[in-house]
CSV table of C-alpha atoms and ligand atoms in Angstrom, one decimal:
chain,number,residue,atom,x,y,z
A,740,MET,CA,76.2,102.9,41.8
A,741,THR,CA,73.9,104.5,44.5
A,742,ASP,CA,70.8,103.3,46.8
A,743,ALA,CA,68.3,106.0,46.5
A,744,ALA,CA,66.3,105.2,49.2
A,745,THR,CA,68.9,106.5,50.7
A,746,GLN,CA,68.9,110.1,49.3
A,747,PRO,CA,67.4,112.8,49.9
A,748,ALA,CA,64.5,114.2,48.4
A,749,GLY,CA,64.6,115.0,44.9
A,750,LEU,CA,67.6,114.3,44.7
A,751,GLN,CA,67.1,111.1,42.8
A,752,GLN,CA,69.5,109.7,40.3
A,753,ARG,CA,67.7,110.1,36.4
A,754,TYR,CA,67.2,108.1,33.3
A,755,THR,CA,70.3,108.4,30.5
A,756,ALA,CA,69.2,111.8,28.7
A,757,VAL,CA,68.9,109.2,25.9
A,758,ALA,CA,65.6,107.4,27.7
A,759,ILE,CA,64.2,110.8,28.0
A,760,ALA,CA,64.7,112.0,25.4
A,761,LEU,CA,62.8,108.3,24.0
A,762,HIS,CA,59.8,108.8,26.1
A,763,TRP,CA,58.7,112.6,26.1
A,764,ALA,CA,58.7,111.8,22.4
A,765,ILE,CA,57.3,109.1,22.4
A,766,ALA,CA,54.1,109.9,24.9
A,767,LEU,CA,53.9,113.4,22.9
A,768,MET,CA,53.8,111.6,19.1
A,769,ILE,CA,50.7,108.7,21.0
A,770,LEU,CA,48.1,111.7,22.4
A,771,GLY,CA,48.5,113.6,19.0
A,772,LEU,CA,47.6,110.0,17.4
A,773,ILE,CA,45.2,109.5,19.4
A,774,ALA,CA,43.7,112.8,19.8
A,775,VAL,CA,44.5,112.6,15.1
A,776,GLY,CA,43.1,109.2,15.1
A,777,TRP,CA,39.4,109.4,16.3
A,778,ILE,CA,38.3,113.0,14.4
A,779,MET,CA,40.1,111.9,11.3
A,780,GLY,CA,37.1,109.3,10.1
A,781,ASP,CA,35.3,112.3,10.1
A,782,LEU,CA,37.6,114.2,7.9
A,783,GLU,CA,36.3,113.8,3.9
A,784,GLY,CA,38.4,114.2,0.9
A,785,PRO,CA,41.7,114.9,0.8
A,786,ALA,CA,42.4,116.9,4.0
A,787,GLN,CA,41.1,112.8,5.8
A,788,TYR,CA,44.4,111.9,2.8
A,789,SER,CA,46.2,114.1,4.3
A,790,VAL,CA,46.2,113.3,7.9
A,791,VAL,CA,44.9,109.5,7.6
A,792,GLN,CA,48.9,109.4,5.2
A,793,LEU,CA,50.0,111.6,8.8
A,794,HIS,CA,48.6,109.3,11.1
A,795,LYS,CA,50.8,106.5,9.4
A,796,SER,CA,54.0,108.7,9.1
A,797,PHE,CA,53.6,109.6,12.8
A,798,GLY,CA,52.7,105.9,14.2
A,799,ILE,CA,55.6,104.3,11.9
A,800,THR,CA,58.3,106.7,13.7
A,801,VAL,CA,56.8,106.0,17.4
A,802,LEU,CA,57.3,102.3,15.9
A,803,LEU,CA,61.3,103.2,15.3
A,804,LEU,CA,61.9,105.0,18.2
A,805,SER,CA,60.1,102.6,20.2
A,806,VAL,CA,62.0,99.7,18.8
A,807,ALA,CA,65.4,102.2,19.8
A,808,ARG,CA,63.9,102.9,23.4
A,809,ILE,CA,63.6,98.7,24.2
A,810,VAL,CA,66.8,98.0,22.6
A,811,TRP,CA,68.4,101.3,25.0
A,812,ARG,CA,66.5,99.9,27.9
A,813,LEU,CA,67.8,96.4,27.7
A,814,MET,CA,71.3,97.3,27.2
A,815,ASN,CA,70.9,100.7,29.8
A,816,ARG,CA,69.5,99.2,33.9
A,817,PRO,CA,67.0,102.6,34.9
A,818,PRO,CA,67.8,103.8,38.2
A,819,ALA,CA,66.6,102.4,41.5
A,820,GLU,CA,63.0,102.9,42.4
A,821,PRO,CA,62.4,105.5,44.8
A,822,PRO,CA,60.6,103.7,48.5
A,823,MET,CA,56.9,102.3,48.1
A,824,PRO,CA,54.6,99.7,49.1
A,825,LYS,CA,55.4,96.4,46.6
A,826,TRP,CA,52.0,96.2,45.6
A,827,GLN,CA,52.5,99.9,44.3
A,828,SER,CA,55.4,98.5,42.8
A,829,PHE,CA,54.2,96.0,41.4
A,830,VAL,CA,51.2,97.8,39.5
A,831,SER,CA,54.5,100.8,38.4
A,832,ARG,CA,56.3,97.2,37.0
A,833,ALA,CA,53.2,95.9,35.1
A,834,VAL,CA,52.3,99.8,33.1
A,835,HIS,CA,55.4,99.9,31.5
A,836,LEU,CA,56.0,96.4,30.5
A,837,LEU,CA,52.2,96.7,28.9
A,838,PHE,CA,53.5,99.8,27.6
A,839,TYR,CA,56.8,98.5,25.8
A,840,ILE,CA,54.1,95.6,24.7
A,841,LEU,CA,51.6,98.7,23.5
A,842,ILE,CA,54.3,101.1,21.8
A,843,ILE,CA,55.1,98.3,19.3
A,844,ALA,CA,51.9,96.7,18.9
A,845,MET,CA,49.3,99.7,18.6
A,846,PRO,CA,51.5,100.9,15.3
A,847,LEU,CA,51.6,97.1,14.3
A,848,THR,CA,48.5,96.6,14.3
A,849,GLY,CA,47.5,100.1,12.6
A,850,TRP,CA,50.1,99.0,10.1
A,851,ILE,CA,48.7,96.0,9.5
A,852,MET,CA,45.6,96.9,8.8
A,853,ALA,CA,46.6,100.1,6.7
A,854,SER,CA,48.6,97.6,4.4
A,855,ALA,CA,45.5,95.0,3.8
A,856,SER,CA,43.8,98.2,2.9
A,857,GLY,CA,43.3,98.8,-0.8
A,858,ASP,CA,42.1,102.6,-0.1
A,859,ALA,CA,45.6,104.5,-0.4
A,860,PRO,CA,49.3,103.6,-0.3
A,861,THR,CA,51.4,104.3,2.5
A,862,ARG,CA,53.8,106.6,1.8
A,863,TYR,CA,56.1,107.2,4.9
A,864,PHE,CA,56.5,111.5,5.2
A,865,GLY,CA,55.7,111.6,1.2
A,866,LEU,CA,58.7,109.8,1.1
A,867,VAL,CA,58.8,105.9,0.4
A,868,ASP,CA,55.9,103.5,0.1
A,869,ILE,CA,56.2,101.0,3.5
A,870,ARG,CA,53.4,98.8,2.9
A,871,LEU,CA,54.1,96.1,4.9
A,872,PRO,CA,55.4,93.4,2.0
A,873,GLY,CA,53.5,90.7,1.0
A,874,ILE,CA,50.0,91.5,2.4
A,875,PRO,CA,49.4,93.3,0.0
A,876,THR,CA,49.4,90.7,-2.8
A,877,LEU,CA,46.6,88.6,-0.8
A,878,ASP,CA,43.9,88.0,-1.9
A,879,ALA,CA,40.8,90.6,-1.6
A,880,ALA,CA,39.2,88.4,0.5
A,881,THR,CA,41.6,88.1,3.5
A,882,ARG,CA,43.2,91.5,2.8
A,883,GLU,CA,39.3,93.3,4.1
A,884,GLY,CA,39.4,89.8,7.0
A,885,LEU,CA,42.8,91.5,8.2
A,886,GLU,CA,41.7,95.2,7.7
A,887,GLU,CA,38.8,95.2,9.8
A,888,GLY,CA,40.0,92.7,11.9
A,889,PHE,CA,43.2,95.5,13.5
A,890,GLU,CA,41.0,97.7,12.9
A,891,GLN,CA,39.1,96.5,16.2
A,892,VAL,CA,42.8,95.3,17.3
A,893,HIS,CA,43.7,99.0,16.6
A,894,GLY,CA,40.5,100.7,18.3
A,895,ASN,CA,40.9,98.6,21.3
A,896,LEU,CA,44.2,98.9,22.2
A,897,ALA,CA,43.7,102.7,21.6
A,898,TRP,CA,41.4,102.4,25.1
A,899,VAL,CA,44.1,100.5,26.8
A,900,MET,CA,46.9,102.8,26.1
A,901,ILE,CA,44.5,105.2,26.9
A,902,GLY,CA,43.4,103.6,30.2
A,903,LEU,CA,47.0,102.2,31.4
A,904,LEU,CA,48.1,106.6,30.9
A,905,VAL,CA,45.1,107.7,33.7
A,906,LEU,CA,47.2,105.0,36.1
A,907,HIS,CA,51.2,106.4,34.6
A,908,VAL,CA,50.0,109.4,34.6
A,909,ALA,CA,48.1,109.5,38.5
A,910,GLY,CA,51.1,107.1,39.5
A,911,ALA,CA,53.5,109.9,38.9
A,912,VAL,CA,51.7,112.6,39.6
A,913,LYS,CA,51.0,111.1,43.1
A,914,HIS,CA,54.7,110.8,43.7
A,915,HIS,CA,55.9,114.1,42.6
A,916,PHE,CA,53.2,116.0,45.1
A,917,ILE,CA,51.9,113.7,47.9
A,918,ASP,CA,55.2,111.6,47.8
A,919,LYS,CA,57.4,114.8,47.2
A,920,ASP,CA,59.5,112.1,46.0
A,921,GLY,CA,61.1,113.7,42.5
A,922,LEU,CA,60.1,110.8,40.6
A,923,LEU,CA,58.9,113.5,38.0
A,924,ALA,CA,62.0,115.4,38.0
A,925,ARG,CA,63.5,111.6,37.4
A,926,MET,CA,62.3,112.0,33.4
A,927,ALA,CA,63.2,116.0,33.0
A,928,PRO,CA,65.5,116.9,34.4
A,929,GLY,CA,65.6,120.5,35.9
A,930,VAL,CA,61.7,121.1,35.0
A,931,PHE,CA,60.4,119.2,37.6
A,932,GLY,CA,63.3,119.9,40.6
A,933,ARG,CA,67.2,118.7,40.9
A,934,THR,CA,68.3,115.5,40.4
A,935,ALA,CA,71.1,113.6,41.0
A,936,GLY,CA,72.9,112.7,37.3
A,937,PRO,CA,72.2,109.6,36.0
A,938,PRO,CA,74.4,106.4,36.7
A,939,ASP,CA,76.1,107.2,33.6
A,940,ASP,CA,75.6,108.4,30.2
A,941,GLY,CA,74.7,105.0,29.1
A,942,GLN,CA,75.4,102.6,26.7
A,943,GLY,CA,74.1,101.1,23.0
A,944,ALA,CA,73.3,104.2,21.2
A,945,PHE,CA,75.1,102.4,17.9
A,946,TRP,CA,72.6,99.2,18.8
A,947,ALA,CA,69.1,101.3,19.9
A,948,ALA,CA,70.2,104.0,16.6
A,949,GLY,CA,70.9,101.0,14.3
A,950,ALA,CA,68.2,98.4,14.9
A,951,ALA,CA,65.5,101.2,14.3
A,952,ALA,CA,67.7,101.8,11.1
A,953,LEU,CA,67.8,98.3,10.3
A,954,VAL,CA,63.8,97.3,10.8
A,955,PHE,CA,63.5,100.6,8.4
A,956,ALA,CA,66.1,99.8,5.9
A,957,THR,CA,63.9,96.3,5.6
A,958,VAL,CA,60.6,97.5,5.4
A,959,ALA,CA,61.6,100.5,2.8
A,960,GLY,CA,63.1,97.8,0.8
A,961,LEU,CA,61.4,94.3,0.1
A,962,SER,CA,58.7,97.1,-0.4
A,963,PHE,CA,60.2,98.9,-2.9
A,964,ALA,CA,61.4,96.0,-4.8
A,965,SER,CA,58.1,94.5,-4.3
A,966,ALA,CA,56.4,97.4,-5.8
A,967,PRO,CA,55.1,97.5,-9.3
A,968,PRO,CA,57.6,98.8,-12.2
A,969,VAL,CA,56.9,102.6,-12.8
A,970,ALA,CA,55.4,102.9,-15.8
A,971,GLY,CA,56.8,103.9,-18.5
A,972,PRO,CA,55.3,103.9,-22.5
A,973,ALA,CA,53.6,101.2,-23.6
A,974,THR,CA,53.3,100.7,-26.5
A,975,THR,CA,58.1,101.9,-27.3
A,976,GLU,CA,60.7,101.2,-24.8
A,977,GLY,CA,60.8,98.2,-22.6
A,978,GLU,CA,58.2,96.3,-25.2
A,979,SER,CA,60.7,93.9,-26.7
A,980,GLU,CA,61.9,92.6,-22.9
A,981,VAL,CA,60.2,89.2,-22.6
A,982,VAL,CA,57.8,88.9,-19.5
A,983,SER,CA,56.4,85.8,-19.9
A,984,ASN,CA,56.7,83.0,-22.2
A,985,ALA,CA,53.3,82.2,-22.6
A,986,PRO,CA,52.0,82.6,-26.5
A,987,ALA,CA,51.4,86.0,-26.8
A,988,TRP,CA,48.0,87.2,-28.6
A,989,GLY,CA,47.2,90.4,-31.0
A,990,VAL,CA,44.6,92.2,-29.8
A,991,ASP,CA,42.6,93.7,-33.1
A,992,TYR,CA,42.1,97.3,-31.8
A,993,GLY,CA,39.7,97.7,-34.6
A,994,LYS,CA,37.4,95.2,-33.2
A,995,SER,CA,38.3,95.9,-28.9
A,996,ARG,CA,37.0,98.7,-27.1
A,997,LEU,CA,38.1,100.1,-23.5
A,998,GLY,CA,35.4,101.7,-22.2
A,999,PHE,CA,33.6,103.1,-19.0
A,1000,ARG,CA,30.0,104.5,-17.6
A,1001,PHE,CA,29.4,106.1,-14.8
A,1002,THR,CA,26.5,108.5,-14.0
A,1003,TYR,CA,25.7,111.7,-13.9
A,1004,MET,CA,22.6,113.9,-12.0
A,1005,GLY,CA,21.8,109.9,-11.1
A,1006,ARG,CA,21.5,109.5,-15.4
A,1007,PRO,CA,23.9,107.1,-16.7
A,1008,TYR,CA,26.3,107.6,-19.6
A,1009,GLU,CA,29.5,106.3,-21.4
A,1010,GLY,CA,32.5,107.2,-21.8
A,1011,ALA,CA,35.8,105.1,-23.7
A,1012,PHE,CA,39.4,105.5,-24.3
A,1013,PRO,CA,40.0,105.4,-28.1
A,1014,GLU,CA,43.7,104.6,-27.4
A,1015,TRP,CA,45.8,102.5,-25.7
A,1016,THR,CA,46.9,99.2,-26.2
A,1017,ALA,CA,47.6,96.0,-24.3
A,1018,ARG,CA,50.2,93.6,-24.0
A,1019,VAL,CA,49.2,89.4,-23.6
A,1020,HIS,CA,50.3,86.2,-23.1
A,1021,LEU,CA,48.3,83.9,-21.9
A,1022,ASP,CA,48.4,80.0,-22.0
A,1023,THR,CA,44.6,79.7,-22.6
A,1024,ASP,CA,45.4,75.4,-22.7
A,1025,ALA,CA,47.9,74.9,-19.2
A,1026,GLU,CA,46.6,73.3,-15.9
A,1027,THR,CA,44.8,76.3,-13.6
A,1028,ASN,CA,42.4,76.8,-11.7
A,1029,GLU,CA,41.0,79.4,-8.4
A,1030,HIS,CA,44.9,78.7,-6.7
A,1031,ILE,CA,46.8,77.5,-9.1
A,1032,PRO,CA,47.3,81.2,-11.8
A,1033,ALA,CA,47.6,80.5,-15.2
A,1034,ASP,CA,50.9,81.5,-17.3
A,1035,GLY,CA,50.6,84.8,-18.5
A,1036,TYR,CA,50.8,88.6,-18.2
A,1037,VAL,CA,49.1,91.3,-19.3
A,1038,ARG,CA,49.7,95.2,-19.5
A,1039,VAL,CA,47.5,97.7,-20.5
A,1040,ALA,CA,47.9,101.1,-21.2
A,1041,ILE,CA,46.1,104.0,-21.1
A,1042,PRO,CA,46.8,107.7,-22.8
A,1043,VAL,CA,44.0,109.7,-20.4
A,1044,GLY,CA,44.1,112.4,-22.4
A,1045,LYS,CA,42.4,110.6,-25.1
A,1046,ILE,CA,39.0,110.4,-23.0
A,1047,THR,CA,35.8,110.8,-24.9
A,1048,THR,CA,31.8,111.1,-23.2
A,1049,GLY,CA,30.3,112.7,-26.2
A,1050,GLU,CA,30.2,115.5,-24.0
A,1051,PRO,CA,32.3,118.4,-24.7
A,1052,GLN,CA,32.5,119.3,-21.1
A,1053,PHE,CA,32.4,116.6,-19.4
A,1054,ASP,CA,35.8,115.3,-21.7
A,1055,ASP,CA,37.6,119.0,-21.3
A,1056,SER,CA,37.4,118.6,-17.6
A,1057,LEU,CA,38.4,115.1,-16.8
A,1058,GLY,CA,42.2,116.7,-17.6
A,1059,GLN,CA,42.3,118.5,-15.1
A,1060,GLY,CA,44.3,118.8,-12.0
A,1061,ASP,CA,41.5,117.0,-9.8
A,1062,TRP,CA,40.0,114.4,-12.2
A,1063,PHE,CA,42.9,112.7,-14.9
A,1064,ASP,CA,46.0,115.1,-14.5
A,1065,VAL,CA,47.0,114.5,-17.8
A,1066,GLY,CA,49.8,116.7,-17.3
A,1067,LYS,CA,51.0,115.1,-14.7
A,1068,HIS,CA,49.8,111.7,-15.1
A,1069,PRO,CA,49.1,111.3,-19.2
A,1070,GLU,CA,48.7,107.3,-18.6
A,1071,ALA,CA,47.3,105.1,-16.4
A,1072,VAL,CA,48.9,101.4,-16.8
A,1073,PHE,CA,46.5,97.6,-15.9
A,1074,GLU,CA,49.3,95.1,-15.0
A,1075,VAL,CA,48.8,91.5,-14.0
A,1076,LYS,CA,50.6,91.2,-10.9
A,1077,GLY,CA,49.6,88.5,-8.8
A,1078,GLY,CA,48.2,86.3,-11.7
A,1079,ILE,CA,45.6,85.0,-13.5
A,1080,TYR,CA,43.3,82.4,-12.4
A,1081,LYS,CA,40.5,80.5,-14.0
A,1082,LEU,CA,37.6,80.4,-12.5
A,1083,THR,CA,35.3,78.1,-14.5
A,1084,GLU,CA,35.4,77.0,-17.7
A,1085,ARG,CA,34.9,80.6,-19.2
A,1086,THR,CA,35.3,83.1,-16.2
A,1087,TYR,CA,38.5,84.1,-15.5
A,1088,GLU,CA,40.2,87.0,-13.4
A,1089,ALA,CA,43.3,88.4,-13.0
A,1090,THR,CA,44.7,90.3,-10.2
A,1091,GLY,CA,47.0,93.3,-10.8
A,1092,VAL,CA,48.4,96.8,-10.1
A,1093,LEU,CA,46.4,99.7,-11.0
A,1094,ARG,CA,48.8,102.8,-12.1
A,1095,ILE,CA,46.1,105.9,-12.0
A,1096,LYS,CA,47.3,109.3,-10.8
A,1097,GLY,CA,51.0,108.0,-9.5
A,1098,GLU,CA,49.2,105.6,-7.4
A,1099,ASP,CA,48.9,101.9,-7.4
A,1100,ILE,CA,45.1,101.0,-6.6
A,1101,PRO,CA,46.0,97.0,-6.3
A,1102,VAL,CA,42.4,95.3,-8.7
A,1103,ARG,CA,41.0,92.2,-9.5
A,1104,LEU,CA,39.7,92.3,-12.8
A,1105,PRO,CA,37.1,89.3,-13.5
A,1106,PHE,CA,36.7,88.4,-17.2
A,1107,THR,CA,35.2,85.3,-19.8
A,1108,LEU,CA,37.5,84.9,-22.6
A,1109,ASP,CA,35.4,82.6,-24.9
A,1110,ILE,CA,38.3,81.3,-27.5
A,1111,ASP,CA,37.4,80.1,-31.2
A,1112,GLY,CA,40.1,78.4,-33.1
A,1113,THR,CA,42.6,81.4,-32.3
A,1114,THR,CA,40.6,83.9,-31.5
A,1115,ALA,CA,40.2,84.8,-28.5
A,1116,THR,CA,37.4,87.6,-27.3
A,1117,MET,CA,37.1,88.3,-23.7
A,1118,HIS,CA,34.8,90.6,-21.8
A,1119,GLY,CA,35.7,92.3,-18.9
A,1120,GLU,CA,34.4,94.8,-16.1
A,1121,VAL,CA,35.4,95.9,-13.1
A,1122,THR,CA,34.0,98.7,-10.8
A,1123,LEU,CA,35.8,101.2,-8.8
A,1124,ARG,CA,35.5,104.1,-7.2
A,1125,ARG,CA,36.5,106.9,-8.4
A,1126,LEU,CA,37.6,109.3,-5.4
A,1127,ASP,CA,40.0,106.7,-3.8
A,1128,LEU,CA,41.5,106.5,-7.1
A,1129,GLY,CA,41.4,110.3,-6.4
A,1130,ILE,CA,39.8,111.3,-9.1
A,1131,GLY,CA,37.4,113.9,-9.0
A,1132,GLY,CA,38.5,114.6,-5.8
A,1133,ALA,CA,36.8,117.5,-3.3
A,1134,THR,CA,38.5,120.9,-2.9
A,1135,ALA,CA,37.9,123.7,-1.1
A,1136,ALA,CA,34.5,124.9,-3.4
A,1137,GLU,CA,33.4,121.4,-3.5
A,1138,PRO,CA,33.8,119.6,-0.9
A,1139,GLU,CA,32.2,116.3,-1.9
A,1140,GLY,CA,34.3,116.3,-4.8
A,1141,ASP,CA,31.3,116.9,-6.9
A,1142,ALA,CA,30.2,113.9,-5.8
A,1143,GLU,CA,26.3,115.4,-5.8
A,1144,TRP,CA,27.3,115.2,-9.9
A,1145,VAL,CA,28.7,112.2,-10.8
A,1146,GLY,CA,28.6,109.1,-9.0
A,1147,ASN,CA,31.3,107.3,-7.2
A,1148,ASP,CA,31.3,104.4,-8.8
A,1149,VAL,CA,33.0,104.0,-12.8
A,1150,THR,CA,32.4,100.7,-14.1
A,1151,VAL,CA,35.5,100.1,-16.8
A,1152,VAL,CA,34.3,97.5,-19.3
A,1153,ILE,CA,36.6,96.2,-21.6
A,1154,ASP,CA,36.4,94.2,-25.1
A,1155,ILE,CA,39.1,92.7,-26.6
A,1156,ILE,CA,38.9,90.0,-29.7
A,1157,ALA,CA,43.1,89.2,-30.1
A,1158,THR,CA,44.7,86.3,-32.5
A,1159,ARG,CA,47.2,84.0,-31.2
A,1160,GLN,CA,50.4,84.6,-32.1
B,199,HEM,C1,51.1,107.6,25.9
B,199,HEM,C2,53.0,107.8,26.8
B,199,HEM,C3,53.0,107.2,27.9
B,199,HEM,C4,53.7,105.9,27.9
B,199,HEM,C5,53.6,105.3,26.7
B,199,HEM,C6,55.2,106.1,28.6
B,199,HEM,C7,55.7,105.2,28.6
B,199,HEM,C8,56.3,105.3,30.5
B,199,HEM,C9,57.8,103.8,30.6
B,199,HEM,C10,57.5,102.4,29.5
B,199,HEM,C11,58.2,104.2,31.6
B,199,HEM,C12,59.4,102.7,32.5
B,199,HEM,C13,60.4,103.5,32.0
B,199,HEM,C14,61.6,102.6,32.0
B,199,HEM,O1,61.8,102.4,32.9
B,199,HEM,O2,61.8,101.4,32.0
B,199,HEM,C15,57.5,105.5,31.9
B,199,HEM,C16,58.3,106.3,33.1
B,199,HEM,C17,58.0,106.7,33.5
B,199,HEM,N1,56.5,108.2,32.8
B,199,HEM,FE1,56.1,107.2,31.6
B,199,HEM,N2,54.9,107.1,29.8
B,199,HEM,C18,53.4,108.2,29.0
B,199,HEM,C19,53.9,109.3,29.0
B,199,HEM,C20,53.8,109.5,30.6
B,199,HEM,C21,53.0,111.2,31.1
B,199,HEM,C22,51.7,111.9,30.0
B,199,HEM,C23,53.6,111.3,31.7
B,199,HEM,C24,53.6,112.5,32.9
B,199,HEM,C25,53.3,112.6,33.8
B,199,HEM,C26,55.8,110.3,32.3
B,199,HEM,C27,55.8,110.0,33.5
B,199,HEM,C28,56.7,108.6,33.9
B,199,HEM,C29,58.1,109.1,34.4
B,199,HEM,C30,58.1,110.1,35.9
B,199,HEM,C31,58.2,108.1,33.9
B,199,HEM,C32,59.2,107.6,35.7
B,199,HEM,C33,59.3,107.1,36.4
B,199,HEM,C34,59.7,106.3,37.3
B,199,HEM,O3,60.6,106.4,37.3
B,199,HEM,O4,59.6,105.1,38.1
B,199,HEM,N3,54.7,109.9,31.4
B,199,HEM,N4,56.8,105.7,30.8
B,200,HEM,C1,51.5,104.3,18.4
B,200,HEM,C2,50.7,104.6,17.3
B,200,HEM,C3,49.6,104.3,17.1
B,200,HEM,C4,48.4,105.4,18.6
B,200,HEM,C5,48.6,105.2,19.4
B,200,HEM,C6,47.3,105.1,17.2
B,200,HEM,C7,46.4,105.1,17.9
B,200,HEM,C8,44.8,105.5,16.2
B,200,HEM,C9,43.9,105.3,17.0
B,200,HEM,C10,43.3,106.1,18.6
B,200,HEM,C11,42.7,105.7,16.1
B,200,HEM,C12,41.2,105.6,15.9
B,200,HEM,C13,40.2,104.3,16.3
B,200,HEM,C14,38.9,104.1,16.0
B,200,HEM,O1,38.3,105.3,14.8
B,200,HEM,O2,38.5,103.6,16.2
B,200,HEM,C15,43.6,104.8,15.0
B,200,HEM,C16,43.2,105.0,13.9
B,200,HEM,C17,43.9,104.7,12.5
B,200,HEM,N1,45.0,104.1,12.4
B,200,HEM,FE1,46.0,104.6,13.1
B,200,HEM,N2,47.6,104.7,15.7
B,200,HEM,C18,48.9,104.3,15.5
B,200,HEM,C19,50.4,103.7,13.9
B,200,HEM,C20,49.1,104.3,13.6
B,200,HEM,C21,49.8,103.3,12.2
B,200,HEM,C22,51.6,102.9,12.4
B,200,HEM,C23,49.0,103.2,10.9
B,200,HEM,C24,49.9,103.0,9.9
B,200,HEM,C25,50.8,102.7,9.0
B,200,HEM,C26,47.8,103.8,11.9
B,200,HEM,C27,46.9,103.2,10.4
B,200,HEM,C28,45.4,103.7,11.6
B,200,HEM,C29,44.0,103.5,10.1
B,200,HEM,C30,44.3,103.7,9.3
B,200,HEM,C31,42.9,104.7,11.5
B,200,HEM,C32,42.0,104.3,10.8
B,200,HEM,C33,40.7,103.6,11.0
B,200,HEM,C34,40.2,104.4,10.5
B,200,HEM,O3,39.6,102.7,9.5
B,200,HEM,O4,39.0,104.0,11.2
B,200,HEM,N3,47.8,103.8,12.8
B,200,HEM,N4,45.2,104.9,14.8
């Protein structure tokens, strides 16, 4: 290898094409992510949703490219440093090392935060769900803690990154314009002057690309495997599948009700879903507490087009695109995924997933259960924020998503009377 110190200025050896491409792709994305990161909190409605989704997708792209870049760097030494005082060499190496740590840590912290948040799924460029496996099924308090903690870390790391970037760019500019040692050209052949070629073309493209692909495939695969099955029609096929060996409970639909409360211009209103079907399996005799789930399974399918509020103008608009969009998503499904836990003698909590408008939202449903012989009376209420579910979201005409008229909080009220089969 040629000794860079003996080369004339402007003719240092440069980085390999792969290293240069990865350096600039990652740098550009990070600059965009930081810029967008700080403005996206001020956006609202669908615009915010799309920008946050793009932030997350590009952020994960940075992670994948960074995995490839680090593997490549380990397999290919960079060209020798130009001559410089020891302390400068130390600072430059320290900054580079911290950068390598940050280009992994920044996306990871964002990803943990996003996976813990129940607000919106993380879909890689709209294609695959890639929440970090294991996190979405944690209990709500832990997830909230994770989300808040990592939001702090994510924001603080961004400042560290900006500090390093100032040092890094200052160093590069000083080398280029004051020392005139052609350092910038090492990272951008052709743009800032001529360089000698790289020591060689480099090796390890297969391993670098493979490592990135493996990370992606593992996370996408595990998220896919742990995702709830797509809800099919609840009453027909699939109904006979055995999903739990716990005793089944037959719902008395005549005496049961699935309703909801909301406010319109501050006034309370009530509505109901007149048609729904529920499959309930629950072993009410089994040992269970807040840590040990009872043996059981619940799935409630709700044709959302059949909604009634007693106000025809509400019923008409509720089926439309920015509300329930029944043409595309005729059914909402709640399915117990995390388990049914007994908290006190009469109170339980079911952790599950509500699939509404094609999105899966983690939901914890507290309920009371009174058993009288073979009859069970269940009452549960859960308050959902409809804008988080994309219901009645913002439009160009109504950027507040009708929020001024219809309150964001909608309380779903469930009353079920069932008989042990
Ligand atoms: C957030 C954005 C950036 C990150 C994460 C980043 C990261 C890095 C890293 C880790 C290295 C060391 C490569 C190695 O030897 O292993 C490097 C080298 C380099 N970067 Fe950046 N960089 C960023 C932005 C920039 C910008 C904006 C410039 C333009 C002034 C720049 C110019 C350079 C140059 C010239 C080198 C080669 C240094 C040398 O030859 O020793 N970088 N960068
Ligand atoms: C190198 C990659 C990344 C950079 C440089 C970056 C940068 C930023 C910045 C500067 C903010 C604003 C912080 C604040 O308001 O205090 C932010 C927010 C955010 N980032 Fe990232 N990010 C990256 C990757 C990711 C990834 C991979 C995800 C998720 C998969 C993500 C999710 C988020 C979320 C959800 C917020 C909003 C937090 C809030 O509610 O204010 N980020 N990001």
